[in-house]
């Protein structure tokens, strides 16, 4: 790679030298340089690798200001790779860092990039109000900053004219995107004037972008000569500055100009030049493929042109025949034949965008319809004329003929035609900036469609109304209301896709799209068949319908579709979306060159995979009826690729409504009005999940209003519909596994869809009951059960009052202020009704330094809280800096504070922020940083915290990659005045014995210290001796020594010290310490009576040790609440003894007996079939439970033995062929009931399961039992659970978790797997 480029080779050498010298600043700088060189060469993936290296070095070793260029480069490369979530993450971080540094230059750059990304997201969406708002906001901010910098540059090195020019370019692109072409032209022209005023070089890339976008604007304005002039200038500049990709895209646009003017030889030539240039680029395979598609489109257009010329000759011949037949009986016949010929001519001229010819043919059609005295044909001709003038941008003539068409439809009583023409009128009015009139026309169309019961026309009208309110009037509440109506209508159409018959079915416009006769007819054979069926007296519109249906099915336009899309670019030009009229056609985009182009992704493959999405562009924004009529010519399909390079293809011909084709009013499918294709409803495109990268909040948030994105309609197939009060919300079934989570999700989603004024009160509903079809869903345990119960029914929710959550309200306000989509996981955590407002617990929400900003800003306003838990996220040092500001702003210098930040990505300097925050010195009581890579660099910070935080009583630095050095510094910082009670330093390596001894010596001087966690540290005899001395000095309540390897002797020595004095040990963990049964409880069972939690996991206690355990559990003085005996080699007999002892124990609540079956027992259980017969103990219950579990047990009962008596004797079929094998999905058990010898050999196992079942039923006080990894089959597990749930104390609260080898029985009060082990509170 570097060997072919001297610049790249030199940069690589410089990078290696800097790395060898450990010069981190130069190492990061050269990595950035290499990344940018590769980016400019189009090698985006390799560029990303180098830029990531730059970011990691800067983040780890350099001051924060060095992240500015790094974040800028990463944001740009992710934008080119079309990874928009990642792009937004780094661009927002770039802006945030620039604001912190008060750097206007970087703020301007970051705002520009953010505007580009949001613009691109908007260009790909149907209803993304948030993105267009943000695009406008950031482009406006960038323009303001550029003007400030130009007038008052911070240095003499730059005049910032370039930034000011690019800001005009970006604003012009946005106006072009919104179909404000004249405004776009003025802004872009002003940009060129500034270039001249400031004497910017003729070959400057800023000029190139302006020429490129002006070329697009003039192309949409049909000012071909001016368009060609600007595009050629763009190509010339790109060639001189060796911007190969920009030059290629310029040629594509130049080819588009000739294509639209039917100069196909020239268009082919320019596409060939573009193809040659594109092939010379490294990562532009998709661009090459799309240019190939353009070339194929030109070739097909040539064929259509040839067919059009032949049909013109046929029409002239028919005119001669008619002239000869005037006054005869054949006159009407020839008139009808001429009318049919004109239909074909209109269709073909539309396909190749020959709108001048289209207008001529429409006028001929009008004359023929007058002679035929056929009002339907006359109304069709008016429609065709209206469309012609609209495409020719003669809007006065267009509106005149559309209104005549509407009057004619009204005269003949065709309500569908009236509704559709009103949409066309609205689109024309929108193009002339009469937005109020356009909205009124759309509303009138909707009213007529409702009156005529035309659901598809209603949908089109609603989407146009939604577009107007969202884009033209920025009315959030009305946008939200209309979006809900659209969703409900789409859902009803999904259920009943066939449009209802109406009295207008016989009319021309009813059976299919009004523009269908302009759609490609597909094959000549179909056309011939259609012609054979025509009757001379048949109304022309009936002919249209038959032809439209066949043409839509044929999908000719898809074959003709030309989609060249550009990778994302720097502010060269915003993509211009023109209306799409073709059935099955894809939007096209003008490709522009730019030094900041984005990598092109293969959208064509994406469209092939998602045919419903392909249909999205079928409906014309400019004219719904036209879109029904015109099968957007192949010509209309060539892609103009904008400087922004959105991937969505657009119809370049529909310039009058270019933006709208991607947006509401073109959303209806071409097939929307054709019964044969009525199932093809609009599919909503994917939208970036908002806050932080691709965090898929357990959902994606519903888009009820401008602020929150909507789920794709296709995704709703997997959703559950919930009705709360009078509103419907959609919830992903996989987003919860318990009713409490379902309640919180329903409450939060309902809150999100409330109007802004109601949300401002901060009131959230308290969900009382959740029912479906009369059944209470709160007892369902799994997603599978829930989906099975609900099916397609609507879940009804009742509200039992409202609760005010001020912090949620503040969080929402901050999200809106920062243009972030609220994180549903955060909302659910803040909604938690089990904690007070002073406890902020936001764990496992996929938060990162950027996405957590709205929450931290909310806390800044909230000010006072007693607990902050942000564990199990992806937060780094940047978050800690913001947290310090939160603590300082609160001004609270007293009152306890718990700060739990374990399992994040904090580094050592995060602790520095605590050291520098004086308000924490008297407040901080609990600090948990476990699971963060603090390393020994945190040693001085930890010692400072121990010295200055006088209220600190608990410190947890487990798994923090610290060594003896840090442990020694911590020991040195401790003195007798410390109030430290708990210290956790386990699982750090390496830590020497001397350091631990020194620490223990210091701990012995503390008056309050009582709990120590040394798990995972290798402890030798000197440490054990010191521990024994510590036990004799202070009263320990908890000692965790798991995996310390102290062995039998060490355990015995410690137990003697712990239980010989006045100790009342509450928690003891000696897991994996090498303890054996011979020395187990050598201090006597009574010595353990005070312990509440005992962990013996991983010690080979063996079956004989179970007797001692049983004695302990049956001892009246036993206070154990938690006993962990996982992997203790007890054997199933030992397991049985332990559980049987619980019949006389009233204290134990949690028991873990997982992994205790001996290997021979596992093998025997997995290959034994007798468990089926062990259901005797359940026969006493009239409603014996079905033996089902996620293990997918075959429930076939034919030929199975049935239980006859207490000795588990089985009655089996005499014929061996009648025996049925039962296989479980996990173990593959052969459960055939064969001979009596088999039955006799299985008796002990059956007897064991029966006794286990009985013992579990008698353990009434147990709340959690873990029997995993003991080889029990699914049937055995279900039998055991039957006993568990039969206990009088667990009848209504029992839960099970049985999957594969996992067998957990629990209660609703102590449900399994709800809390991670590291998150359990004492």
mmCIF file of C-alpha atoms in Angstrom, residues 744-1012:
data_model
loop_
_atom_site.group_PDB
_atom_site.id
_atom_site.type_symbol
_atom_site.label_atom_id
_atom_site.label_comp_id
_atom_site.label_asym_id
_atom_site.label_seq_id
_atom_site.Cartn_x
_atom_site.Cartn_y
_atom_site.Cartn_z
ATOM 1 C CA UNK A 744 -42.736 0.107 32.891
ATOM 2 C CA UNK A 745 -42.345 -0.099 29.118
ATOM 3 C CA UNK A 746 -46.017 0.568 28.524
ATOM 4 C CA UNK A 747 -45.929 3.525 30.899
ATOM 5 C CA UNK A 748 -42.850 5.048 29.267
ATOM 6 C CA UNK A 749 -44.025 4.554 25.688
ATOM 7 C CA UNK A 750 -47.386 6.037 26.559
ATOM 8 C CA UNK A 751 -45.655 9.025 28.106
ATOM 9 C CA UNK A 752 -43.561 9.506 24.978
ATOM 10 C CA UNK A 753 -46.610 9.753 22.749
ATOM 11 C CA UNK A 754 -48.300 12.395 24.874
ATOM 12 C CA UNK A 755 -48.394 15.932 23.472
ATOM 13 C CA UNK A 756 -45.541 18.132 24.592
ATOM 14 C CA UNK A 757 -47.683 20.204 26.944
ATOM 15 C CA UNK A 758 -48.791 17.076 28.805
ATOM 16 C CA UNK A 759 -45.290 15.636 28.911
ATOM 17 C CA UNK A 760 -44.106 18.873 30.474
ATOM 18 C CA UNK A 761 -46.005 18.008 33.649
ATOM 19 C CA UNK A 762 -43.792 14.973 34.189
ATOM 20 C CA UNK A 763 -46.734 12.730 35.056
ATOM 21 C CA UNK A 764 -46.477 9.048 34.139
ATOM 22 C CA UNK A 765 -49.226 6.459 34.451
ATOM 23 C CA UNK A 766 -49.214 3.802 37.153
ATOM 24 C CA UNK A 767 -50.205 0.612 35.383
ATOM 25 C CA UNK A 768 -52.648 -1.460 37.382
ATOM 26 C CA UNK A 769 -53.680 -4.397 35.215
ATOM 27 C CA UNK A 770 -52.579 -5.807 31.860
ATOM 28 C CA UNK A 771 -55.110 -8.086 30.237
ATOM 29 C CA UNK A 772 -55.713 -9.708 26.895
ATOM 30 C CA UNK A 773 -58.905 -11.485 25.927
ATOM 31 C CA UNK A 774 -59.951 -11.459 29.564
ATOM 32 C CA UNK A 775 -56.747 -13.083 30.805
ATOM 33 C CA UNK A 776 -54.363 -11.405 33.206
ATOM 34 C CA UNK A 777 -50.868 -11.293 31.653
ATOM 35 C CA UNK A 778 -49.003 -10.459 34.833
ATOM 36 C CA UNK A 779 -48.389 -14.118 35.679
ATOM 37 C CA UNK A 780 -46.750 -14.993 32.362
ATOM 38 C CA UNK A 781 -43.113 -15.892 32.744
ATOM 39 C CA UNK A 782 -41.614 -15.945 29.268
ATOM 40 C CA UNK A 783 -41.828 -14.114 25.993
ATOM 41 C CA UNK A 784 -43.018 -17.309 24.330
ATOM 42 C CA UNK A 785 -45.903 -17.594 26.765
ATOM 43 C CA UNK A 786 -46.809 -13.968 26.257
ATOM 44 C CA UNK A 787 -46.809 -14.134 22.448
ATOM 45 C CA UNK A 788 -48.778 -17.371 22.533
ATOM 46 C CA UNK A 789 -51.381 -15.840 24.830
ATOM 47 C CA UNK A 790 -51.707 -12.526 23.052
ATOM 48 C CA UNK A 791 -51.564 -13.636 19.437
ATOM 49 C CA UNK A 792 -53.089 -10.915 17.271
ATOM 50 C CA UNK A 793 -55.310 -9.537 20.025
ATOM 51 C CA UNK A 794 -54.902 -6.106 21.566
ATOM 52 C CA UNK A 795 -53.578 -5.954 25.108
ATOM 53 C CA UNK A 796 -55.697 -3.699 27.311
ATOM 54 C CA UNK A 797 -54.087 -1.723 30.094
ATOM 55 C CA UNK A 798 -55.796 -0.014 33.013
ATOM 56 C CA UNK A 799 -54.276 3.002 34.731
ATOM 57 C CA UNK A 800 -54.408 3.378 38.497
ATOM 58 C CA UNK A 801 -53.411 6.982 38.919
ATOM 59 C CA UNK A 802 -50.381 9.013 37.928
ATOM 60 C CA UNK A 803 -46.985 9.551 39.470
ATOM 61 C CA UNK A 804 -44.807 12.584 38.985
ATOM 62 C CA UNK A 805 -41.252 11.868 37.878
ATOM 63 C CA UNK A 806 -39.472 15.191 37.741
ATOM 64 C CA UNK A 807 -36.220 13.650 36.622
ATOM 65 C CA UNK A 808 -37.887 12.019 33.608
ATOM 66 C CA UNK A 809 -39.343 15.365 32.621
ATOM 67 C CA UNK A 810 -35.921 17.005 32.947
ATOM 68 C CA UNK A 811 -34.329 14.175 30.976
ATOM 69 C CA UNK A 812 -36.840 14.610 28.153
ATOM 70 C CA UNK A 813 -36.245 18.352 28.058
ATOM 71 C CA UNK A 814 -32.496 17.823 27.855
ATOM 72 C CA UNK A 815 -32.905 15.261 25.069
ATOM 73 C CA UNK A 816 -34.937 17.741 23.072
ATOM 74 C CA UNK A 817 -32.432 20.486 23.717
ATOM 75 C CA UNK A 818 -29.566 18.283 22.512
ATOM 76 C CA UNK A 819 -31.569 16.785 19.618
ATOM 77 C CA UNK A 820 -31.169 13.330 21.127
ATOM 78 C CA UNK A 821 -33.762 10.580 20.946
ATOM 79 C CA UNK A 822 -34.671 9.520 24.512
ATOM 80 C CA UNK A 823 -33.216 6.170 25.530
ATOM 81 C CA UNK A 824 -36.134 3.948 26.480
ATOM 82 C CA UNK A 825 -33.933 1.879 28.795
ATOM 83 C CA UNK A 826 -33.064 5.020 30.736
ATOM 84 C CA UNK A 827 -36.711 6.016 30.941
ATOM 85 C CA UNK A 828 -37.669 2.611 32.306
ATOM 86 C CA UNK A 829 -34.962 2.803 34.952
ATOM 87 C CA UNK A 830 -36.022 6.303 36.012
ATOM 88 C CA UNK A 831 -39.649 5.179 36.121
ATOM 89 C CA UNK A 832 -38.870 2.456 38.680
ATOM 90 C CA UNK A 833 -41.606 2.830 41.293
ATOM 91 C CA UNK A 834 -39.712 0.754 43.866
ATOM 92 C CA UNK A 835 -37.073 3.412 44.535
ATOM 93 C CA UNK A 836 -37.308 6.991 45.687
ATOM 94 C CA UNK A 837 -36.448 10.045 43.625
ATOM 95 C CA UNK A 838 -33.218 10.322 45.609
ATOM 96 C CA UNK A 839 -31.963 7.019 44.177
ATOM 97 C CA UNK A 840 -30.821 7.302 40.561
ATOM 98 C CA UNK A 841 -30.292 3.763 39.255
ATOM 99 C CA UNK A 842 -29.544 3.682 35.534
ATOM 100 C CA UNK A 843 -27.759 0.379 34.949
ATOM 101 C CA UNK A 844 -27.372 -1.614 31.716
ATOM 102 C CA UNK A 845 -28.620 1.132 29.405
ATOM 103 C CA UNK A 846 -25.803 1.036 26.808
ATOM 104 C CA UNK A 847 -24.800 4.543 27.810
ATOM 105 C CA UNK A 848 -21.585 6.080 26.552
ATOM 106 C CA UNK A 849 -19.938 9.422 27.217
ATOM 107 C CA UNK A 850 -22.080 11.164 24.618
ATOM 108 C CA UNK A 851 -25.450 9.494 25.050
ATOM 109 C CA UNK A 852 -25.327 9.989 28.825
ATOM 110 C CA UNK A 853 -25.155 13.783 28.390
ATOM 111 C CA UNK A 854 -28.949 14.407 28.549
ATOM 112 C CA UNK A 855 -29.138 12.420 31.789
ATOM 113 C CA UNK A 856 -26.234 14.291 33.355
ATOM 114 C CA UNK A 857 -27.723 17.608 32.286
ATOM 115 C CA UNK A 858 -30.966 16.534 33.932
ATOM 116 C CA UNK A 859 -29.071 15.674 37.119
ATOM 117 C CA UNK A 860 -27.504 19.116 36.949
ATOM 118 C CA UNK A 861 -31.012 20.543 37.290
ATOM 119 C CA UNK A 862 -32.151 17.858 39.726
ATOM 120 C CA UNK A 863 -29.185 18.776 41.945
ATOM 121 C CA UNK A 864 -29.730 16.599 45.007
ATOM 122 C CA UNK A 865 -29.679 12.806 45.207
ATOM 123 C CA UNK A 866 -28.311 10.238 47.650
ATOM 124 C CA UNK A 867 -27.414 7.411 45.282
ATOM 125 C CA UNK A 868 -26.135 7.304 41.722
ATOM 126 C CA UNK A 869 -25.721 3.895 40.072
ATOM 127 C CA UNK A 870 -24.438 3.965 36.488
ATOM 128 C CA UNK A 871 -22.957 0.476 36.502
ATOM 129 C CA UNK A 872 -22.774 -1.853 33.508
ATOM 130 C CA UNK A 873 -22.622 0.849 30.846
ATOM 131 C CA UNK A 874 -19.802 2.006 28.575
ATOM 132 C CA UNK A 875 -18.906 5.256 30.280
ATOM 133 C CA UNK A 876 -15.443 6.757 30.250
ATOM 134 C CA UNK A 877 -13.497 9.604 31.795
ATOM 135 C CA UNK A 878 -15.519 12.232 29.949
ATOM 136 C CA UNK A 879 -18.561 11.233 31.987
ATOM 137 C CA UNK A 880 -16.649 11.611 35.233
ATOM 138 C CA UNK A 881 -15.708 15.174 34.300
ATOM 139 C CA UNK A 882 -19.378 16.005 33.777
ATOM 140 C CA UNK A 883 -20.328 14.256 37.014
ATOM 141 C CA UNK A 884 -17.903 16.450 38.907
ATOM 142 C CA UNK A 885 -19.754 19.492 37.567
ATOM 143 C CA UNK A 886 -23.036 17.953 38.713
ATOM 144 C CA UNK A 887 -21.713 17.463 42.259
ATOM 145 C CA UNK A 888 -20.229 20.947 42.404
ATOM 146 C CA UNK A 889 -23.419 22.549 41.074
ATOM 147 C CA UNK A 890 -25.515 20.788 43.719
ATOM 148 C CA UNK A 891 -23.681 22.713 46.453
ATOM 149 C CA UNK A 892 -24.556 19.882 48.866
ATOM 150 C CA UNK A 893 -21.701 19.344 51.310
ATOM 151 C CA UNK A 894 -23.423 16.933 53.692
ATOM 152 C CA UNK A 895 -25.702 13.914 53.454
ATOM 153 C CA UNK A 896 -24.488 10.471 52.481
ATOM 154 C CA UNK A 897 -23.745 9.633 48.842
ATOM 155 C CA UNK A 898 -23.398 6.241 47.192
ATOM 156 C CA UNK A 899 -21.521 6.289 43.874
ATOM 157 C CA UNK A 900 -21.634 2.983 41.999
ATOM 158 C CA UNK A 901 -19.748 3.034 38.704
ATOM 159 C CA UNK A 902 -18.603 -0.557 38.410
ATOM 160 C CA UNK A 903 -18.238 -2.330 35.073
ATOM 161 C CA UNK A 904 -17.696 0.688 32.813
ATOM 162 C CA UNK A 905 -14.705 2.012 30.894
ATOM 163 C CA UNK A 906 -13.295 4.464 33.378
ATOM 164 C CA UNK A 907 -9.569 5.012 33.588
ATOM 165 C CA UNK A 908 -7.407 6.185 36.471
ATOM 166 C CA UNK A 909 -8.010 9.894 35.850
ATOM 167 C CA UNK A 910 -11.689 9.365 36.615
ATOM 168 C CA UNK A 911 -10.647 9.136 40.266
ATOM 169 C CA UNK A 912 -8.805 12.410 39.862
ATOM 170 C CA UNK A 913 -12.153 14.143 39.367
ATOM 171 C CA UNK A 914 -13.257 12.866 42.778
ATOM 172 C CA UNK A 915 -10.038 14.065 44.351
ATOM 173 C CA UNK A 916 -10.665 17.536 42.928
ATOM 174 C CA UNK A 917 -14.313 17.684 44.035
ATOM 175 C CA UNK A 918 -14.264 19.028 47.583
ATOM 176 C CA UNK A 919 -18.031 18.723 48.084
ATOM 177 C CA UNK A 920 -17.596 14.944 48.051
ATOM 178 C CA UNK A 921 -15.093 14.830 50.900
ATOM 179 C CA UNK A 922 -17.820 14.928 53.550
ATOM 180 C CA UNK A 923 -20.509 13.134 51.500
ATOM 181 C CA UNK A 924 -19.009 10.126 49.744
ATOM 182 C CA UNK A 925 -19.816 6.996 51.779
ATOM 183 C CA UNK A 926 -19.799 4.196 49.203
ATOM 184 C CA UNK A 927 -17.534 4.108 46.147
ATOM 185 C CA UNK A 928 -17.622 1.145 43.758
ATOM 186 C CA UNK A 929 -15.201 1.253 40.818
ATOM 187 C CA UNK A 930 -14.813 -2.492 40.349
ATOM 188 C CA UNK A 931 -14.488 -3.800 36.805
ATOM 189 C CA UNK A 932 -12.827 -0.650 35.467
ATOM 190 C CA UNK A 933 -9.275 -0.607 34.158
ATOM 191 C CA UNK A 934 -7.769 1.728 36.752
ATOM 192 C CA UNK A 935 -4.237 0.236 36.739
ATOM 193 C CA UNK A 936 -1.517 1.367 39.140
ATOM 194 C CA UNK A 937 -1.835 4.900 37.769
ATOM 195 C CA UNK A 938 -4.749 5.288 40.165
ATOM 196 C CA UNK A 939 -2.647 4.609 43.267
ATOM 197 C CA UNK A 940 -2.136 8.215 44.325
ATOM 198 C CA UNK A 941 -5.778 9.036 43.587
ATOM 199 C CA UNK A 942 -7.031 6.155 45.740
ATOM 200 C CA UNK A 943 -4.764 7.153 48.601
ATOM 201 C CA UNK A 944 -6.045 10.739 48.341
ATOM 202 C CA UNK A 945 -9.640 9.544 48.429
ATOM 203 C CA UNK A 946 -8.943 7.405 51.507
ATOM 204 C CA UNK A 947 -7.324 10.376 53.215
ATOM 205 C CA UNK A 948 -9.748 13.162 52.286
ATOM 206 C CA UNK A 949 -13.126 11.426 52.047
ATOM 207 C CA UNK A 950 -13.733 11.267 55.755
ATOM 208 C CA UNK A 951 -17.162 9.637 55.425
ATOM 209 C CA UNK A 952 -16.005 6.784 53.149
ATOM 210 C CA UNK A 953 -17.152 3.490 54.659
ATOM 211 C CA UNK A 954 -17.067 1.188 51.603
ATOM 212 C CA UNK A 955 -14.504 0.972 48.796
ATOM 213 C CA UNK A 956 -14.588 -1.620 46.013
ATOM 214 C CA UNK A 957 -11.716 -1.854 43.524
ATOM 215 C CA UNK A 958 -12.039 -5.491 42.488
ATOM 216 C CA UNK A 959 -10.867 -6.437 38.983
ATOM 217 C CA UNK A 960 -9.250 -3.039 38.411
ATOM 218 C CA UNK A 961 -5.847 -4.286 37.187
ATOM 219 C CA UNK A 962 -4.012 -2.889 40.189
ATOM 220 C CA UNK A 963 -0.943 -4.514 41.744
ATOM 221 C CA UNK A 964 1.065 -4.474 44.962
ATOM 222 C CA UNK A 965 2.118 -0.850 44.420
ATOM 223 C CA UNK A 966 -1.415 0.441 44.644
ATOM 224 C CA UNK A 967 -2.303 -1.837 47.557
ATOM 225 C CA UNK A 968 0.700 -0.487 49.469
ATOM 226 C CA UNK A 969 -0.314 3.117 48.765
ATOM 227 C CA UNK A 970 -3.799 2.355 50.039
ATOM 228 C CA UNK A 971 -2.319 0.856 53.217
ATOM 229 C CA UNK A 972 -0.157 3.914 53.751
ATOM 230 C CA UNK A 973 -3.174 6.206 53.438
ATOM 231 C CA UNK A 974 -5.184 4.486 56.154
ATOM 232 C CA UNK A 975 -5.051 5.710 59.725
ATOM 233 C CA UNK A 976 -6.956 4.997 62.905
ATOM 234 C CA UNK A 977 -9.397 7.864 62.265
ATOM 235 C CA UNK A 978 -10.776 6.237 59.133
ATOM 236 C CA UNK A 979 -14.406 5.077 59.271
ATOM 237 C CA UNK A 980 -13.851 2.438 56.580
ATOM 238 C CA UNK A 981 -16.108 -0.579 57.149
ATOM 239 C CA UNK A 982 -15.796 -2.563 53.911
ATOM 240 C CA UNK A 983 -12.881 -3.061 51.503
ATOM 241 C CA UNK A 984 -12.892 -5.177 48.343
ATOM 242 C CA UNK A 985 -9.616 -5.647 46.475
ATOM 243 C CA UNK A 986 -10.122 -9.116 45.010
ATOM 244 C CA UNK A 987 -9.195 -10.410 41.559
ATOM 245 C CA UNK A 988 -6.257 -8.045 41.033
ATOM 246 C CA UNK A 989 -2.910 -9.388 39.955
ATOM 247 C CA UNK A 990 -0.133 -9.531 40.901
ATOM 248 C CA UNK A 991 -0.460 -8.618 44.570
ATOM 249 C CA UNK A 992 2.317 -9.757 46.870
ATOM 250 C CA UNK A 993 1.830 -11.238 50.282
ATOM 251 C CA UNK A 994 3.830 -8.439 51.900
ATOM 252 C CA UNK A 995 1.495 -5.785 50.501
ATOM 253 C CA UNK A 996 -1.544 -7.670 51.796
ATOM 254 C CA UNK A 997 0.072 -8.170 55.215
ATOM 255 C CA UNK A 998 0.806 -4.445 55.448
ATOM 256 C CA UNK A 999 -2.778 -3.657 54.476
ATOM 257 C CA UNK A 1000 -4.191 -6.093 57.053
ATOM 258 C CA UNK A 1001 -1.989 -4.594 59.717
ATOM 259 C CA UNK A 1002 -3.393 -1.143 58.993
ATOM 260 C CA UNK A 1003 -6.953 -2.476 58.903
ATOM 261 C CA UNK A 1004 -6.515 -3.901 62.392
ATOM 262 C CA UNK A 1005 -6.141 -0.332 63.682
ATOM 263 C CA UNK A 1006 -9.524 0.759 62.354
ATOM 264 C CA UNK A 1007 -12.318 0.810 64.869
ATOM 265 C CA UNK A 1008 -15.240 0.206 62.488
ATOM 266 C CA UNK A 1009 -13.774 -2.132 59.905
ATOM 267 C CA UNK A 1010 -15.715 -5.393 59.610
ATOM 268 C CA UNK A 1011 -15.842 -6.758 56.036
ATOM 269 C CA UNK A 1012 -12.949 -7.761 53.777
#
